[in-house]
mmCIF file of C-alpha atoms in Angstrom:
data_model
loop_
_atom_site.group_PDB
_atom_site.id
_atom_site.type_symbol
_atom_site.label_atom_id
_atom_site.label_comp_id
_atom_site.label_asym_id
_atom_site.label_seq_id
_atom_site.Cartn_x
_atom_site.Cartn_y
_atom_site.Cartn_z
ATOM 1 C CA MET S 1388 25.394 -79.509 143.569
ATOM 2 C CA LYS S 1389 26.993 -81.899 141.124
ATOM 3 C CA LYS S 1390 30.721 -82.476 141.605
ATOM 4 C CA LYS S 1391 32.755 -81.261 138.664
ATOM 5 C CA ASN S 1392 35.781 -83.034 137.275
ATOM 6 C CA ILE S 1393 38.120 -80.328 135.966
ATOM 7 C CA ILE S 1394 41.488 -80.510 134.284
ATOM 8 C CA LEU S 1395 43.917 -77.747 133.594
ATOM 9 C CA ILE S 1396 46.097 -78.126 130.544
ATOM 10 C CA SER S 1397 49.382 -76.253 130.325
ATOM 11 C CA HIS S 1398 52.472 -76.137 128.198
ATOM 12 C CA GLY S 1399 54.949 -78.696 129.495
ATOM 13 C CA SER S 1400 58.665 -79.034 129.688
ATOM 14 C CA THR S 1401 61.146 -81.690 130.600
ATOM 15 C CA GLN S 1402 62.412 -79.351 133.239
ATOM 16 C CA LYS S 1403 60.767 -80.057 136.659
ATOM 17 C CA SER S 1404 61.214 -76.440 137.672
ATOM 18 C CA TRP S 1405 58.796 -75.357 134.911
ATOM 19 C CA LYS S 1406 55.992 -77.461 136.298
ATOM 20 C CA LYS S 1407 56.419 -76.164 139.892
ATOM 21 C CA THR S 1408 54.604 -72.916 139.132
ATOM 22 C CA PHE S 1409 51.621 -74.703 137.645
ATOM 23 C CA ILE S 1410 51.526 -77.198 140.464
ATOM 24 C CA LYS S 1411 51.283 -74.257 142.860
ATOM 25 C CA ILE S 1412 48.426 -72.803 140.803
ATOM 26 C CA LEU S 1413 46.693 -76.207 140.954
ATOM 27 C CA LYS S 1414 47.137 -76.345 144.752
ATOM 28 C CA LEU S 1415 45.656 -72.874 145.123
ATOM 29 C CA ILE S 1416 42.654 -73.786 143.011
ATOM 30 C CA LYS S 1417 42.203 -77.069 144.857
ATOM 31 C CA ASP S 1418 42.396 -75.292 148.208
ATOM 32 C CA ARG S 1419 39.465 -73.072 147.147
ATOM 33 C CA ASN S 1420 37.503 -75.774 145.326
ATOM 34 C CA SER S 1421 37.351 -78.756 147.605
ATOM 35 C CA ASN S 1422 33.988 -79.884 146.170
ATOM 36 C CA ASN S 1423 35.447 -80.519 142.749
ATOM 37 C CA LYS S 1424 38.126 -82.923 141.426
ATOM 38 C CA ILE S 1425 40.855 -80.852 139.777
ATOM 39 C CA SER S 1426 43.996 -82.091 138.063
ATOM 40 C CA ILE S 1427 46.607 -80.845 135.604
ATOM 41 C CA TYR S 1428 48.109 -82.241 132.427
ATOM 42 C CA PHE S 1429 51.085 -80.897 130.534
ATOM 43 C CA ILE S 1430 50.925 -80.652 126.732
ATOM 44 C CA GLU S 1431 54.373 -82.328 126.346
ATOM 45 C CA SER S 1432 52.457 -85.497 127.053
ATOM 46 C CA ASN S 1433 51.063 -87.410 124.163
ATOM 47 C CA ILE S 1434 47.820 -85.651 123.097
ATOM 48 C CA LYS S 1435 46.065 -88.967 122.606
ATOM 49 C CA ASN S 1436 46.972 -90.001 126.172
ATOM 50 C CA ILE S 1437 45.421 -86.768 127.503
ATOM 51 C CA ILE S 1438 42.252 -87.445 125.456
ATOM 52 C CA ASN S 1439 42.091 -90.989 126.748
ATOM 53 C CA LYS S 1440 42.486 -89.770 130.337
ATOM 54 C CA ILE S 1441 39.727 -87.219 129.795
ATOM 55 C CA ASN S 1442 37.470 -90.034 128.561
ATOM 56 C CA ALA S 1443 38.407 -92.511 131.252
ATOM 57 C CA LYS S 1444 37.991 -90.049 134.145
ATOM 58 C CA ASN S 1445 34.761 -88.483 132.970
ATOM 59 C CA ILE S 1446 36.227 -84.986 132.833
ATOM 60 C CA ASN S 1447 33.489 -82.382 132.284
ATOM 61 C CA ILE S 1448 35.427 -79.088 132.289
ATOM 62 C CA ILE S 1449 38.778 -78.308 130.598
ATOM 63 C CA VAL S 1450 40.645 -75.016 131.257
ATOM 64 C CA PRO S 1451 43.862 -74.491 129.239
ATOM 65 C CA ILE S 1452 46.256 -72.179 131.076
ATOM 66 C CA PHE S 1453 48.997 -70.631 128.957
ATOM 67 C CA LEU S 1454 50.985 -67.498 129.497
ATOM 68 C CA GLY S 1455 50.658 -66.405 125.900
ATOM 69 C CA PHE S 1456 48.777 -67.015 122.672
ATOM 70 C CA GLY S 1457 51.197 -69.112 120.691
ATOM 71 C CA TYR S 1458 51.386 -72.266 118.608
ATOM 72 C CA HIS S 1459 49.871 -74.554 121.312
ATOM 73 C CA ILE S 1460 46.790 -72.432 121.729
ATOM 74 C CA LYS S 1461 46.381 -71.696 118.078
ATOM 75 C CA TYR S 1462 46.827 -75.251 116.804
ATOM 76 C CA ASP S 1463 47.366 -78.031 119.323
ATOM 77 C CA ILE S 1464 44.716 -77.031 121.909
ATOM 78 C CA LYS S 1465 42.308 -75.825 119.227
ATOM 79 C CA ASN S 1466 42.490 -79.196 117.482
ATOM 80 C CA ILE S 1467 42.050 -81.083 120.763
ATOM 81 C CA ILE S 1468 39.094 -78.938 121.684
ATOM 82 C CA ASN S 1469 37.402 -79.393 118.272
ATOM 83 C CA TYR S 1470 37.902 -83.132 118.536
ATOM 84 C CA LEU S 1471 36.589 -83.338 122.063
ATOM 85 C CA LYS S 1472 33.535 -81.152 121.389
ATOM 86 C CA LYS S 1473 32.504 -83.496 118.589
ATOM 87 C CA LYS S 1474 33.141 -86.572 120.701
ATOM 88 C CA TYR S 1475 31.690 -85.485 124.068
ATOM 89 C CA ASN S 1476 28.487 -83.473 124.326
ATOM 90 C CA ASN S 1477 28.659 -82.759 128.046
ATOM 91 C CA LEU S 1478 32.192 -81.331 127.972
ATOM 92 C CA LYS S 1479 32.657 -77.662 128.866
ATOM 93 C CA ILE S 1480 35.807 -76.099 127.600
ATOM 94 C CA ILE S 1481 36.891 -72.671 128.809
ATOM 95 C CA LEU S 1482 39.458 -71.429 126.327
ATOM 96 C CA ASN S 1483 39.388 -67.614 126.339
ATOM 97 C CA ASN S 1484 41.391 -67.397 129.531
ATOM 98 C CA ASN S 1485 44.953 -66.598 128.351
ATOM 99 C CA ILE S 1486 46.114 -65.185 131.657
ATOM 100 C CA ILE S 1487 48.692 -62.951 130.015
ATOM 101 C CA PHE S 1488 45.786 -60.861 128.618
ATOM 102 C CA ASN S 1489 44.383 -60.295 132.071
ATOM 103 C CA LYS S 1490 45.123 -56.721 133.124
ATOM 104 C CA LYS S 1491 45.619 -57.670 136.772
ATOM 105 C CA ILE S 1492 48.131 -60.351 135.819
ATOM 106 C CA ILE S 1493 50.048 -58.005 133.520
ATOM 107 C CA PHE S 1494 50.064 -55.339 136.233
ATOM 108 C CA SER S 1495 51.200 -57.816 138.869
ATOM 109 C CA ILE S 1496 54.088 -58.973 136.625
ATOM 110 C CA ALA S 1497 55.098 -55.389 135.921
ATOM 111 C CA ILE S 1498 55.036 -54.402 139.589
ATOM 112 C CA ASN S 1499 57.098 -57.408 140.541
ATOM 113 C CA ILE S 1500 59.680 -56.495 137.944
ATOM 114 C CA ILE S 1501 59.755 -52.851 139.016
ATOM 115 C CA ASN S 1502 60.284 -53.953 142.644
ATOM 116 C CA LEU S 1503 63.441 -55.772 141.605
ATOM 117 C CA PHE S 1504 65.396 -52.514 141.132
#
C-alpha cells in the first residue's frame, strides 16, 4: 500500500496552550497510522508558506480540522483548497469534517460540561 503524506490544518494562535490540544490529536492519529506521514500546520502561519511546504513535501491528503464553520473555513481554507486543486491533480482534500457538527463530539462536549457540576 502506498504511503500517504497527510497534513492537518487548524486555526492557530500565538498562545502555545491553544496548540497543545491539536498536537494531542496529531499524536493520537499518528499512533494509529504509523504507515503514513502525518503533520500539522496552523493557519496563523503565512498561507503561502503552507502551500510551499505542501508542494515541497509532496503532500497528497489535506484534512482541515476546525471546531466551527467560521471565516477560516468559508474563505481562507476554501481559497487555499481551490488554488491547490487547480495546481495539484493528485491532491485529495477532505473538507467536510467540521468536528463540531459530529453528533458524537457534540454529545461528548455536553457530557463533559454536565459532569462539571
